[in-house]
Short mmCIF file of C-alpha atoms in Angstrom, two decimals:
data_model
loop_
_atom_site.label_atom_id
_atom_site.label_comp_id
_atom_site.label_asym_id
_atom_site.label_seq_id
_atom_site.Cartn_x
_atom_site.Cartn_y
_atom_site.Cartn_z
CA MET A 344 -52.42 84.11 36.40
CA LEU A 345 -50.94 80.96 34.96
CA GLY A 346 -49.52 79.23 37.70
CA SER A 347 -52.73 80.00 40.29
CA LEU A 348 -54.94 78.20 37.25
CA LEU A 349 -52.58 75.37 37.14
CA LEU A 350 -52.47 75.28 41.30
CA LEU A 351 -56.48 75.19 41.32
CA TRP A 352 -56.61 72.55 38.74
CA ALA A 353 -53.94 70.17 40.70
CA GLY A 354 -56.02 70.66 43.84
CA LEU A 355 -59.40 70.27 42.11
CA LEU A 356 -57.68 66.94 40.52
CA LEU A 357 -56.85 65.88 44.33
CA LEU A 358 -59.71 66.72 45.73
CA TYR A 359 -61.67 64.95 43.25
CA PHE A 360 -59.08 61.76 43.94
CA LEU A 361 -59.30 61.48 47.56
CA TRP A 362 -63.35 61.73 46.52
CA LYS A 363 -63.24 58.70 44.13
CA THR A 364 -60.74 56.77 46.47
CA ARG A 365 -63.21 57.19 49.51
CA ARG A 366 -63.93 54.41 51.22
CA PRO A 367 -67.94 53.31 50.88
CA LYS A 368 -69.62 52.51 54.31
CA ASN A 369 -68.55 49.38 55.64
CA PHE A 370 -66.06 48.39 53.04
CA PRO A 371 -63.35 46.44 53.73
CA PRO A 372 -60.17 48.91 55.62
CA GLY A 373 -56.67 49.60 54.51
CA PRO A 374 -54.34 52.29 54.17
CA GLN A 375 -54.54 55.13 52.53
CA PRO A 376 -53.85 55.97 48.90
CA PHE A 377 -52.17 58.24 47.05
CA PRO A 378 -53.21 60.18 43.57
CA ILE A 379 -52.67 58.92 40.47
CA PHE A 380 -50.96 55.53 41.78
CA GLY A 381 -52.91 54.61 44.86
CA ASN A 382 -51.44 52.25 47.05
CA LEU A 383 -49.14 50.89 44.33
CA LEU A 384 -45.68 53.01 45.84
CA GLN A 385 -46.54 50.88 49.08
CA LEU A 386 -46.24 47.36 47.32
CA ASN A 387 -42.84 46.04 46.45
CA LEU A 388 -44.45 45.42 42.77
CA LYS A 389 -41.98 42.71 41.95
CA ASN A 390 -43.24 40.31 44.69
CA PRO A 391 -46.19 42.09 47.04
CA MET A 392 -46.44 38.75 48.67
CA LYS A 393 -44.67 40.17 51.93
CA ASP A 394 -46.27 43.65 51.91
CA PHE A 395 -49.61 41.67 51.82
CA GLU A 396 -49.08 39.70 54.86
CA LYS A 397 -47.97 42.71 56.78
CA LEU A 398 -51.19 44.19 55.57
CA SER A 399 -53.83 41.16 56.65
CA LYS A 400 -51.67 41.51 59.92
CA ARG A 401 -52.71 45.28 60.39
CA TYR A 402 -56.47 45.31 58.61
CA GLY A 403 -57.72 41.57 59.16
CA LYS A 404 -58.62 38.72 56.96
CA VAL A 405 -60.33 41.05 54.09
CA TYR A 406 -58.98 44.18 53.45
CA SER A 407 -58.46 46.75 50.40
CA VAL A 408 -56.02 48.91 48.33
CA TYR A 409 -56.35 50.66 45.54
CA PHE A 410 -54.51 50.13 42.14
CA GLY A 411 -54.48 53.76 40.87
CA GLY A 412 -58.41 54.98 41.16
CA LYS A 413 -59.63 51.41 41.39
CA PRO A 414 -60.86 49.89 44.86
CA VAL A 415 -59.01 45.81 45.21
CA VAL A 416 -60.42 43.69 47.82
CA LEU A 417 -58.17 41.13 48.88
CA LEU A 418 -59.15 38.02 50.75
CA HIS A 419 -56.32 36.35 53.32
CA GLY A 420 -56.84 32.89 54.72
CA LEU A 421 -59.20 29.67 54.31
CA GLN A 422 -62.46 31.65 56.17
CA SER A 423 -62.89 33.96 53.67
CA VAL A 424 -61.59 32.83 50.31
CA LYS A 425 -64.11 29.89 51.20
CA GLU A 426 -66.83 31.90 51.92
CA ALA A 427 -66.39 34.20 49.01
CA LEU A 428 -65.73 31.60 46.53
CA MET A 429 -67.40 28.62 47.26
CA THR A 430 -70.42 30.04 49.86
CA ARG A 431 -71.28 33.11 47.64
CA GLY A 432 -69.17 31.75 44.51
CA VAL A 433 -71.48 33.45 41.85
CA GLU A 434 -71.76 36.66 43.94
CA PHE A 435 -67.56 36.35 43.54
CA GLY A 436 -67.59 34.86 40.10
CA GLY A 437 -66.75 37.65 37.70
CA ARG A 438 -63.92 38.90 36.49
CA PRO A 439 -62.33 42.33 36.25
CA GLN A 440 -62.99 44.76 33.37
CA GLY A 441 -60.60 47.08 31.32
CA LEU A 442 -57.58 45.11 32.28
CA LEU A 443 -54.36 44.06 29.68
CA VAL A 444 -55.78 40.29 29.83
CA ASN A 445 -59.45 41.79 28.84
CA ASP A 446 -57.61 43.37 25.78
CA ILE A 447 -55.71 40.68 24.73
CA ASN A 448 -58.67 38.22 24.55
CA GLU A 449 -61.40 40.50 23.29
CA ASN A 450 -63.16 39.56 26.03
CA LYS A 451 -63.89 35.94 24.68
CA GLY A 452 -62.39 32.71 26.01
CA VAL A 453 -62.93 31.06 29.15
CA ILE A 454 -60.85 32.12 31.41
CA ILE A 455 -60.55 36.06 31.62
CA VAL A 456 -64.16 36.43 30.03
CA ASN A 457 -66.82 37.54 32.71
CA TYR A 458 -69.51 35.55 34.64
CA GLY A 459 -72.48 34.76 32.41
CA PRO A 460 -73.98 33.14 29.87
CA SER A 461 -70.98 33.20 27.11
CA TRP A 462 -68.80 31.92 30.22
CA LYS A 463 -71.30 29.29 31.40
CA GLU A 464 -71.60 27.86 27.63
CA GLN A 465 -68.07 27.83 27.11
CA ARG A 466 -67.03 26.15 30.50
CA ARG A 467 -69.82 23.79 30.19
CA PHE A 468 -68.22 22.63 26.37
CA ALA A 469 -64.72 22.36 27.90
CA MET A 470 -65.47 20.24 30.63
CA SER A 471 -67.73 17.86 28.93
CA THR A 472 -65.28 17.42 25.69
CA LEU A 473 -61.90 16.95 28.20
CA ARG A 474 -64.09 14.32 29.85
CA ASN A 475 -65.32 12.83 26.41
CA PHE A 476 -61.67 12.58 25.30
CA GLY A 477 -60.88 10.29 28.47
CA LEU A 478 -60.61 12.94 31.25
CA GLY A 479 -59.15 10.03 34.24
CA LYS A 480 -59.65 7.38 31.81
CA LEU A 481 -57.58 5.68 29.39
CA SER A 482 -57.76 7.41 26.44
CA MET A 483 -55.81 10.68 28.39
CA GLU A 484 -53.25 8.63 30.58
CA GLU A 485 -52.40 7.27 27.11
CA ARG A 486 -51.58 10.65 25.49
CA ILE A 487 -49.34 11.61 28.76
CA LEU A 488 -47.73 8.55 28.74
CA GLU A 489 -46.46 8.52 24.97
CA GLU A 490 -45.31 12.09 26.01
CA THR A 491 -43.63 10.98 28.95
CA SER A 492 -41.85 8.21 26.97
CA HIS A 493 -40.58 10.87 24.30
CA LEU A 494 -39.14 13.16 27.48
CA ASN A 495 -37.33 10.12 28.40
CA SER A 496 -35.84 9.50 25.18
CA TYR A 497 -34.51 13.15 25.26
CA ILE A 498 -33.26 12.85 28.91
CA ASP A 499 -31.51 9.74 27.99
CA LYS A 500 -29.19 11.00 25.71
CA SER A 501 -28.54 13.90 28.62
CA ALA A 502 -27.73 11.20 31.39
CA GLY A 503 -24.49 12.26 33.53
CA GLN A 504 -24.98 16.23 32.12
CA CYS A 505 -27.07 19.09 33.48
CA LEU A 506 -30.33 20.16 31.68
CA ASP A 507 -32.57 23.05 31.86
CA PRO A 508 -36.05 22.08 32.84
CA GLN A 509 -37.30 25.47 31.98
CA THR A 510 -37.62 24.77 28.50
CA LEU A 511 -37.55 21.05 28.57
CA PHE A 512 -40.91 20.71 30.66
CA HIS A 513 -42.17 23.66 28.91
CA ASN A 514 -41.97 21.43 25.50
CA ALA A 515 -43.32 18.39 27.36
CA LEU A 516 -45.93 19.54 28.68
CA SER A 517 -47.16 21.42 25.55
CA ASN A 518 -47.08 18.82 23.66
CA VAL A 519 -50.04 17.03 26.00
CA ILE A 520 -52.25 19.93 25.39
CA CYS A 521 -51.08 19.99 21.52
CA ALA A 522 -52.38 16.16 21.26
CA ILE A 523 -55.47 17.01 23.12
CA MET A 524 -56.24 20.04 21.24
CA PHE A 525 -55.04 19.49 17.61
CA GLY A 526 -54.05 15.95 17.40
CA SER A 527 -50.19 17.03 16.83
CA HIS A 528 -46.47 16.12 18.52
CA TYR A 529 -43.78 18.02 17.97
CA ASN A 530 -40.36 17.73 18.09
CA TYR A 531 -38.68 19.33 20.81
CA GLU A 532 -36.01 21.21 18.57
CA ASP A 533 -39.20 22.43 16.21
CA GLN A 534 -38.85 26.31 15.24
CA SER A 535 -42.94 26.45 14.67
CA PHE A 536 -43.25 25.34 18.42
CA GLN A 537 -40.25 26.86 19.63
CA SER A 538 -41.45 30.11 18.45
CA LEU A 539 -44.95 29.45 19.65
CA ILE A 540 -43.57 28.74 22.94
CA ARG A 541 -41.49 31.46 23.45
CA MET A 542 -44.07 34.39 22.35
CA ILE A 543 -46.68 33.19 25.08
CA THR A 544 -43.60 33.24 27.71
CA GLU A 545 -43.14 36.65 26.14
CA ASN A 546 -46.54 38.01 26.83
CA THR A 547 -46.73 36.29 30.61
CA LYS A 548 -43.74 38.17 31.25
CA ILE A 549 -44.91 41.60 29.91
CA ILE A 550 -48.62 40.89 31.73
CA ASN A 551 -46.19 39.91 35.15
CA GLY A 552 -44.09 42.84 34.50
CA PRO A 553 -44.41 46.66 35.42
CA TRP A 554 -45.54 47.17 31.52
CA GLY A 555 -48.47 45.37 32.59
CA MET A 556 -49.03 46.98 35.81
CA LEU A 557 -49.06 50.55 34.02
CA TYR A 558 -51.08 49.90 31.00
CA ASP A 559 -54.03 48.37 34.04
CA THR A 560 -53.17 51.46 36.69
CA ILE A 561 -53.15 54.40 33.34
CA PRO A 562 -55.23 53.79 30.23
CA LEU A 563 -53.91 57.38 28.86
CA ILE A 564 -51.02 55.90 28.10
CA ARG A 565 -52.42 52.60 26.15
CA SER A 566 -52.10 53.68 22.79
CA LEU A 567 -48.49 55.01 22.83
CA PRO A 568 -45.90 53.09 21.36
CA LEU A 569 -44.41 51.51 24.29
CA PRO A 570 -42.88 47.85 25.28
CA PHE A 571 -46.67 46.78 26.31
CA GLN A 572 -47.69 46.70 22.58
CA LYS A 573 -45.40 43.86 21.48
CA ILE A 574 -47.95 41.82 23.60
CA PHE A 575 -50.53 42.53 21.04
CA GLU A 576 -48.41 41.36 18.29
CA ASN A 577 -47.41 38.12 19.64
CA ARG A 578 -50.85 37.34 20.46
CA ASP A 579 -52.04 37.92 16.61
CA LYS A 580 -49.21 35.99 15.49
CA VAL A 581 -50.35 33.06 18.17
CA LYS A 582 -54.28 33.45 16.50
CA ALA A 583 -52.58 33.06 13.12
CA PHE A 584 -50.74 29.63 14.05
CA PHE A 585 -54.16 28.01 15.54
CA GLN A 586 -55.93 29.82 13.04
CA ALA A 587 -53.53 27.58 10.31
CA LYS A 588 -54.57 24.64 12.29
CA VAL A 589 -58.90 25.31 12.65
CA THR A 590 -58.69 25.71 8.56
CA GLU A 591 -56.87 22.16 8.40
CA HIS A 592 -59.08 20.66 10.24
CA LYS A 593 -62.00 22.23 8.48
CA GLU A 594 -60.66 20.84 5.31
CA THR A 595 -60.56 17.06 6.71
CA ARG A 596 -62.43 16.77 9.24
CA VAL A 597 -65.42 14.20 9.37
CA PRO A 598 -68.66 15.78 10.96
CA GLY A 599 -69.82 14.07 14.13
CA LYS A 600 -66.25 12.37 14.18
CA PRO A 601 -64.09 14.17 16.28
CA ARG A 602 -60.55 13.55 16.79
CA ASP A 603 -59.42 16.43 19.19
CA MET A 604 -60.90 19.67 20.87
CA ILE A 605 -60.78 21.33 16.99
CA ASP A 606 -63.07 19.13 15.71
CA CYS A 607 -65.16 19.33 18.47
CA TYR A 608 -65.89 22.88 18.71
CA LEU A 609 -66.46 22.92 14.77
CA ASN A 610 -69.08 20.38 15.89
CA GLU A 611 -70.18 22.27 18.81
CA ILE A 612 -70.33 25.40 15.81
CA ASP A 613 -72.32 23.67 13.49
CA LYS A 614 -74.94 21.86 16.28
CA ARG A 615 -76.02 25.56 17.09
CA GLY A 616 -76.53 27.04 13.54
CA ASN A 617 -77.27 30.60 14.95
CA ASP A 618 -79.04 30.18 17.76
CA GLY A 619 -77.35 33.48 19.56
CA SER A 620 -74.46 31.16 21.46
CA SER A 621 -71.27 32.48 21.75
CA PHE A 622 -70.01 29.59 19.55
CA ASP A 623 -68.08 31.09 16.50
CA ASP A 624 -64.11 31.09 14.89
CA GLY A 625 -63.18 34.20 17.19
CA PHE A 626 -64.55 32.82 20.39
CA MET A 627 -62.82 29.46 19.18
CA MET A 628 -59.50 31.51 18.59
CA VAL A 629 -59.43 32.54 22.19
CA PHE A 630 -60.96 29.12 23.70
CA LEU A 631 -57.67 27.23 21.97
CA MET A 632 -55.19 29.90 23.40
CA ASP A 633 -56.54 29.82 26.79
CA LEU A 634 -56.30 26.09 26.98
CA PHE A 635 -52.76 26.00 25.59
CA VAL A 636 -51.52 28.57 28.13
CA ALA A 637 -53.55 27.24 31.35
CA GLY A 638 -52.22 23.25 30.21
CA THR A 639 -48.94 23.93 29.94
CA ASP A 640 -47.36 26.88 32.45
CA THR A 641 -48.77 25.85 35.78
CA SER A 642 -48.19 22.33 35.15
CA SER A 643 -44.65 22.15 33.52
CA THR A 644 -43.69 25.20 36.70
CA THR A 645 -45.04 22.96 39.27
CA LEU A 646 -42.84 20.23 37.27
CA ARG A 647 -39.90 22.54 38.49
CA VAL A 648 -40.41 23.25 41.65
CA GLY A 649 -40.77 19.98 42.54
CA LEU A 650 -37.73 18.56 40.99
CA LEU A 651 -35.82 21.63 42.90
CA GLN A 652 -37.11 20.36 45.79
CA LEU A 653 -36.46 16.58 45.56
CA MET A 654 -32.46 17.51 44.57
CA MET A 655 -32.69 19.81 48.25
CA HIS A 656 -34.12 16.79 49.99
CA PRO A 657 -32.50 13.48 48.83
CA ASP A 658 -33.99 11.64 51.25
CA VAL A 659 -37.51 12.62 50.26
CA GLN A 660 -36.33 11.52 46.78
CA ALA A 661 -34.98 8.32 47.55
CA ARG A 662 -38.15 7.43 49.50
CA CYS A 663 -39.91 7.97 46.74
CA GLN A 664 -38.17 5.79 44.65
CA GLN A 665 -38.48 2.85 47.28
CA GLU A 666 -42.11 3.22 46.91
CA ILE A 667 -42.05 3.56 43.35
CA ASP A 668 -39.99 0.60 43.04
CA THR A 669 -42.09 -1.51 45.45
CA VAL A 670 -45.14 -1.02 43.52
CA LEU A 671 -44.32 -1.23 40.12
CA GLY A 672 -41.58 -4.00 40.61
CA GLU A 673 -40.61 -5.43 36.84
CA ARG A 674 -43.99 -3.69 35.27
CA LYS A 675 -42.89 -1.62 32.21
CA GLN A 676 -45.16 1.38 32.58
CA VAL A 677 -46.81 3.13 35.72
CA CYS A 678 -50.81 3.44 35.04
CA TYR A 679 -52.51 6.16 36.85
CA GLU A 680 -54.75 3.83 39.44
CA ASP A 681 -50.98 2.89 40.61
CA ARG A 682 -51.40 6.58 42.91
CA HIS A 683 -54.08 4.82 45.26
CA ARG A 684 -50.78 2.42 45.96
CA MET A 685 -48.39 5.41 46.52
CA PRO A 686 -49.54 7.41 49.52
CA TYR A 687 -45.87 8.79 49.51
CA VAL A 688 -45.31 9.83 46.45
CA GLN A 689 -49.10 11.30 46.80
CA ALA A 690 -47.84 13.33 49.53
CA VAL A 691 -44.80 14.96 47.88
CA ILE A 692 -46.67 15.66 44.90
CA HIS A 693 -49.15 17.51 46.60
CA GLU A 694 -46.65 19.43 48.82
CA VAL A 695 -44.97 20.09 45.78
CA GLN A 696 -48.14 22.20 44.59
CA ARG A 697 -48.80 23.63 48.50
CA TYR A 698 -45.27 24.90 49.04
CA GLY A 699 -44.90 26.15 45.54
CA SER A 700 -47.95 28.02 45.18
CA VAL A 701 -47.52 28.00 41.64
CA VAL A 702 -50.66 31.12 41.17
CA PRO A 703 -50.26 32.78 44.24
CA LEU A 704 -53.16 35.28 43.75
CA SER A 705 -55.21 32.81 41.77
CA VAL A 706 -56.82 34.20 38.56
CA PHE A 707 -58.70 37.99 39.86
CA HIS A 708 -62.38 37.91 40.45
CA ALA A 709 -64.44 40.24 40.32
CA THR A 710 -68.19 40.46 42.27
CA THR A 711 -71.11 40.67 39.83
CA GLN A 712 -73.69 42.03 42.24
CA ASP A 713 -73.26 43.75 45.88
CA THR A 714 -72.37 41.35 48.48
CA GLN A 715 -70.35 40.52 51.20
CA VAL A 716 -67.95 38.59 52.80
CA LEU A 717 -66.97 38.70 56.46
CA GLY A 718 -69.25 41.07 57.52
CA TYR A 719 -68.13 43.46 55.12
CA SER A 720 -69.70 44.88 52.33
CA ILE A 721 -68.74 44.70 49.02
CA PRO A 722 -70.28 46.78 45.82
CA LYS A 723 -70.68 44.95 42.79
CA GLY A 724 -67.52 45.09 39.60
CA THR A 725 -65.34 45.16 42.81
CA MET A 726 -62.18 43.73 42.12
CA ILE A 727 -60.70 40.73 44.09
CA ILE A 728 -57.82 39.16 44.68
CA PRO A 729 -58.14 35.51 46.63
CA ASN A 730 -54.18 35.21 48.42
CA LEU A 731 -54.40 31.77 47.90
CA SER A 732 -50.66 31.58 48.87
CA SER A 733 -52.06 32.75 52.42
CA VAL A 734 -54.57 29.08 52.45
CA LEU A 735 -51.57 27.21 51.73
CA TYR A 736 -49.39 28.86 54.30
CA GLU A 737 -51.80 29.31 57.34
CA GLU A 738 -50.37 28.57 60.50
CA GLY A 739 -53.04 26.02 62.29
CA GLN A 740 -53.71 24.29 58.66
CA TRP A 741 -50.85 22.70 58.19
CA LYS A 742 -48.37 20.44 60.22
CA PHE A 743 -45.77 22.06 58.68
CA PRO A 744 -46.73 25.57 56.98
CA HIS A 745 -43.82 27.09 56.39
CA ASP A 746 -41.33 24.17 55.56
CA PHE A 747 -41.39 21.97 52.62
CA ASN A 748 -42.95 18.42 54.25
CA PRO A 749 -44.47 15.97 53.11
CA SER A 750 -46.02 14.98 56.49
CA ASN A 751 -48.61 17.76 56.04
CA PHE A 752 -50.37 15.14 53.40
CA LEU A 753 -49.91 12.03 55.86
CA ASN A 754 -51.57 10.83 58.92
CA LYS A 755 -50.14 9.08 61.45
CA GLU A 756 -50.38 5.35 59.93
CA GLY A 757 -48.86 7.12 56.64
CA GLU A 758 -51.73 7.06 54.76
CA PHE A 759 -52.22 9.87 52.48
CA VAL A 760 -54.84 12.53 53.41
CA LYS A 761 -55.95 16.15 51.99
CA PRO A 762 -56.47 18.93 53.84
CA GLU A 763 -59.05 21.32 53.28
CA ALA A 764 -56.80 24.31 52.97
CA PHE A 765 -55.18 22.68 50.12
CA VAL A 766 -56.65 25.02 47.18
CA PRO A 767 -53.89 25.31 44.80
CA PHE A 768 -56.73 25.02 42.16
CA SER A 769 -58.50 27.76 43.65
CA LEU A 770 -62.42 27.04 44.94
CA GLY A 771 -66.24 27.36 43.99
CA PRO A 772 -67.38 27.90 39.66
CA ARG A 773 -63.83 29.37 39.11
CA MET A 774 -61.74 27.08 40.33
CA CYS A 775 -59.19 25.50 37.75
CA LEU A 776 -61.22 23.50 34.76
CA GLY A 777 -57.84 21.57 34.12
CA GLU A 778 -57.69 20.02 37.65
CA ALA A 779 -57.99 16.87 36.88
CA LEU A 780 -55.55 16.78 33.82
CA ALA A 781 -53.44 18.52 36.02
CA ARG A 782 -53.23 15.93 38.87
CA MET A 783 -53.01 12.89 36.08
CA GLU A 784 -50.15 14.72 34.53
CA LEU A 785 -48.08 15.44 37.49
CA PHE A 786 -48.60 12.27 38.61
CA LEU A 787 -47.43 9.95 35.76
CA PHE A 788 -44.93 12.41 34.73
CA PHE A 789 -42.98 12.35 38.27
CA VAL A 790 -43.22 8.46 38.77
CA THR A 791 -41.88 7.73 35.56
CA LEU A 792 -38.49 10.64 35.77
CA LEU A 793 -38.12 9.10 39.01
CA ARG A 794 -38.22 5.85 38.52
CA ARG A 795 -35.43 6.18 35.88
CA PHE A 796 -33.33 8.56 36.99
CA GLN A 797 -31.79 10.20 39.91
CA PHE A 798 -31.65 14.09 40.15
CA HIS A 799 -29.05 16.32 41.81
CA TRP A 800 -27.83 19.47 42.51
CA PRO A 801 -24.73 19.96 40.33
CA GLN A 802 -21.10 20.52 41.81
CA ASP A 803 -21.01 23.52 39.72
CA GLY A 804 -24.33 24.61 40.27
CA GLY A 805 -23.12 27.23 42.84
CA GLU A 806 -25.36 27.98 46.14
CA PRO A 807 -29.21 27.14 45.37
CA ASP A 808 -31.31 30.68 45.30
CA LEU A 809 -35.00 29.43 46.72
CA THR A 810 -36.56 32.74 46.81
CA PRO A 811 -39.31 31.97 43.65
CA HIS A 812 -39.92 34.27 41.17
CA PHE A 813 -43.12 36.30 41.45
CA GLY A 814 -45.93 36.43 38.87
CA ILE A 815 -48.96 35.21 37.53
CA ILE A 816 -46.98 32.20 37.60
CA GLN A 817 -44.96 31.65 40.20
CA GLY A 818 -41.95 29.47 39.83
CA PRO A 819 -38.43 28.91 40.88
CA ARG A 820 -35.45 30.89 39.82
CA PRO A 821 -33.66 29.73 36.58
CA TYR A 822 -31.29 26.36 37.68
CA ARG A 823 -29.68 23.72 35.83
CA LEU A 824 -31.20 19.91 36.71
CA GLY A 825 -28.54 17.32 37.42
CA VAL A 826 -29.21 13.85 36.07
CA ARG A 827 -27.90 10.65 36.23
CA LEU A 828 -29.62 7.43 35.19
CA ARG A 829 -30.46 5.25 38.31
CA GLY A 830 -27.82 3.08 39.62
CA ARG A 831 -25.09 4.15 37.66
CA GLN A 832 -22.74 7.24 38.39
CA SER A 833 -21.39 9.59 36.08
CA GLY A 834 -19.07 12.10 36.29
#
């Protein structure tokens, strides 16, 4: 009797799952999902990019899979990504809800928060404040160049040796965003600074890993004492770090005379009063954490991708250095305007971003209303994954789609050009709000480093493994960076 009841119960569950995962009329096609796991068992979760490529070849530029019982639509290639994120940017401008990243951020901040009044307020504030603090102007340039000076001094001490670029560039880019947010600069060995970076890095790994996927797929396990609980412990410690900075600013600020991002946010809270807006201490904590993570991980990873490629292509490195020497001459310092006279350096930096595809699947989107893309019907609330890598490597859009080649950004006259398919910062209303900052950072860091140092693969470094480590932020596997002062041979 009990066995029959169990079989009946299992059968009902299977029927319920099959009904729940039945694709609606005119919904994008895709593989048949399995009970409980959906299509997850058909994907290599360590790096599903090749699987996504195969699915696109079979089902088209817009197709669907199931994460557990949830349908997910993937956009492949420039046409579908552009139509969804630009032409229908508001309709595809939401964020999926009920995931680990939502719970970490408590549905606040500026990156993960869903499309609506709160997001609009926070994004508008972030954009205007970054502009007012000199995004693209001299003051921001000075902040970045100050950090490049610290970085050069640190590398000088290790010239002729090998460095760990992951820690080094993470420190440097974190310091830039710290200067913007709360006016602080940290020594690279500072313990509180290293602890902050370590906790955020650990959280990123959990979100990227299998425990993050299980959290998102099986809600019943979320309260269990499993490894993903560490992410909330780290989150609370990071919030405490930023809370201490806010408390200090409240005691020392002069209203109306902001020194940094925290002062600007506090001024905004004062200005809004009790108008029912999203500006309060709780939103500010998540806002600051969003900026710190977004302003550190992508740019530092892009620098690591770039130097790895320059070590693999010493001819490209030498040509960059020749152009830098010609343009700068005896001048002590580069400036951002110099980029207009360095077409090859510009092409190399953009090729690093294209080939590295540091954010391969963008930040996941969701539909804010019933809509469509390439003729398919997409219901409101559907999770959308724009495959940015498929655009950055799309055949027909690039001269050398599968190779690292700066010629992808040069015309026949050797002038810098930027094809439409260059989308590392995504497109539309949700595109990366720190794009201008990132572009300035990458140019100033690359030029400053290449002007002073020669980078080479260490003799005892073994065979380079160029297979990327997949994740929300995709980067090269750990490697050591050989450094020499230019014009001087070191052992």
